[in-house]
């Protein structure tokens, strides 16, 4: 899969119980945007440059970090998160670094993926009486 630029298949359910080396596994897969949260990484010893040149969405990267931190992982693992950003998984990421001595390189914290944009609902909207929407309207 390395350097398969258009690769974006769901691989989260792969059996990774024997996975030890993920060096460059998804490197260069520019369109890849999947969660790896279901991967069993308890035996993982090297994931350096795993996502080299790749930016998975913040929710997918957060899910991956959260799941991996919850596993009984080995220490001193290098994880290359590529151009991916974390947000809600900040504490999990920090725990992997502090308690398991992981070295994680990625694009840093960015929570804009979770930013809610205000929508202006002011104004009048007419709804025809004989629609499904009107049947549920309590007014």
Coordinates of C-alpha atoms in Angstrom, one line a residue:
X1 CA 0.0 0.0 0.0
X2 CA 2.9 2.3 0.5
X3 CA 2.9 5.1 -2.1
X4 CA -0.4 4.0 -3.5
X5 CA -1.5 7.6 -3.9
X6 CA -5.2 6.9 -4.5
X7 CA -5.6 4.2 -1.8
X8 CA -8.5 4.9 0.6
X9 CA -10.0 1.5 1.5
X10 CA -11.3 0.6 4.9
X11 CA -8.6 -1.5 6.6
X12 CA -9.6 -0.9 10.2
X13 CA -10.9 -4.5 10.5
X14 CA -7.8 -6.2 9.3
X15 CA -6.4 -8.8 11.7
X16 CA -3.3 -7.1 13.1
X17 CA -2.7 -9.2 16.1
X18 CA 0.7 -10.2 14.8
X19 CA 1.7 -6.7 13.6
X20 CA 5.1 -5.6 14.8
X21 CA 6.4 -3.3 12.0
X22 CA 4.2 -0.8 10.2
X23 CA 7.1 1.4 9.0
X24 CA 6.0 3.3 5.9
X25 CA 2.9 1.0 5.5
X26 CA 0.6 3.8 4.4
X27 CA 3.2 6.3 3.3
X28 CA 2.3 8.3 0.3
X29 CA -1.4 7.1 0.2
X30 CA -2.5 10.7 -0.2
X31 CA -6.2 10.0 -0.3
X32 CA -6.2 7.6 2.7
X33 CA -8.6 8.8 5.3
X34 CA -9.7 5.8 7.5
X35 CA -9.6 5.1 11.2
X36 CA -7.2 2.5 12.5
X37 CA -8.9 2.4 15.8
X38 CA -9.7 -1.3 15.5
X39 CA -6.2 -2.3 14.8
X40 CA -4.6 -4.5 17.5
X41 CA -1.2 -2.8 18.1
X42 CA -0.2 -4.5 21.3
X43 CA 2.9 -6.1 19.5
X44 CA 3.7 -3.0 17.5
X45 CA 7.4 -2.0 17.7
X46 CA 7.7 0.5 14.8
X47 CA 5.2 2.7 13.1
X48 CA 7.6 5.4 12.1
X49 CA 6.4 7.3 9.0
X50 CA 3.3 5.1 8.9
X51 CA 1.3 8.0 7.5
X52 CA 4.1 9.8 5.8
X53 CA 2.6 12.3 3.4
X54 CA -0.9 11.4 4.5
X55 CA -3.5 13.5 6.3
X56 CA -6.3 11.5 7.8
X57 CA -9.2 13.5 9.2
X58 CA -9.0 14.7 12.8
X59 CA -11.9 12.5 14.0
X60 CA -10.2 9.4 12.4
X61 CA -6.8 10.2 13.9
X62 CA -8.4 11.0 17.3
X63 CA -10.2 7.6 17.2
X64 CA -6.9 5.9 16.3
X65 CA -4.9 7.5 19.1
X66 CA -7.7 6.9 21.7
X67 CA -8.0 3.2 20.8
X68 CA -4.2 2.6 20.7
X69 CA -3.7 4.3 24.1
X70 CA -6.3 2.0 25.6
X71 CA -4.4 -1.1 24.6
X72 CA -1.5 -2.7 26.4
X73 CA 1.0 -1.4 23.9
X74 CA 4.8 -1.7 24.0
X75 CA 7.0 1.2 24.9
X76 CA 9.4 3.3 22.8
X77 CA 7.3 3.0 19.6
X78 CA 7.8 5.7 16.9
X79 CA 4.5 6.7 15.4
X80 CA 4.5 8.8 12.2
X81 CA 1.1 10.4 12.0
X82 CA 2.0 12.3 8.8
X83 CA 0.1 15.5 8.3
X84 CA -2.7 14.4 10.6
X85 CA -4.0 16.6 13.4
X86 CA -5.4 15.5 16.8
X87 CA -7.9 17.3 19.0
X88 CA -10.0 15.4 21.5
X89 CA -7.4 12.7 21.8
X90 CA -4.8 15.1 23.1
X91 CA -4.7 13.5 26.6
X92 CA -4.4 10.0 25.1
X93 CA -1.6 11.1 22.8
X94 CA 0.2 12.7 25.7
X95 CA -0.2 9.6 27.8
X96 CA 1.4 7.4 25.1
X97 CA 4.3 9.8 25.1
X98 CA 4.6 10.2 28.9
X99 CA 3.9 6.7 30.1
X100 CA 4.9 4.5 27.1
X101 CA 7.8 6.7 25.8
X102 CA 6.2 6.8 22.4
X103 CA 7.7 9.3 19.9
X104 CA 4.8 10.7 17.9
X105 CA 5.3 13.0 15.0
X106 CA 2.2 14.6 13.4
X107 CA 0.8 18.0 12.4
X108 CA -0.1 18.9 16.0
X109 CA -3.3 20.0 17.6
X110 CA -6.1 21.4 15.5
X111 CA -9.8 21.3 16.6
X112 CA -11.3 23.1 13.7
X113 CA -12.9 19.8 12.5
X114 CA -15.1 20.0 15.6
X115 CA -16.0 23.7 15.3
X116 CA -19.7 24.2 15.1
X117 CA -20.8 26.9 12.7
X118 CA -23.8 29.0 13.8
X119 CA -26.7 28.8 11.5
X120 CA -29.1 31.8 11.3
X121 CA -32.7 30.5 11.4
X122 CA -34.3 33.9 11.7
X123 CA -37.1 34.7 9.2
X124 CA -40.4 33.1 8.3
X125 CA -40.6 29.7 6.7
X126 CA -44.0 28.7 5.3
X127 CA -44.9 25.1 5.5
X128 CA -47.9 23.7 3.6
X129 CA -50.5 22.2 6.0
X130 CA -50.7 19.0 4.1
X131 CA -47.0 17.9 4.4
X132 CA -45.4 15.4 6.7
X133 CA -43.4 18.3 8.3
X134 CA -46.7 20.1 9.1
X135 CA -48.1 17.0 10.8
X136 CA -45.3 17.0 13.3
X137 CA -45.2 20.8 13.9
X138 CA -46.5 21.8 17.3
X139 CA -47.2 25.5 17.3

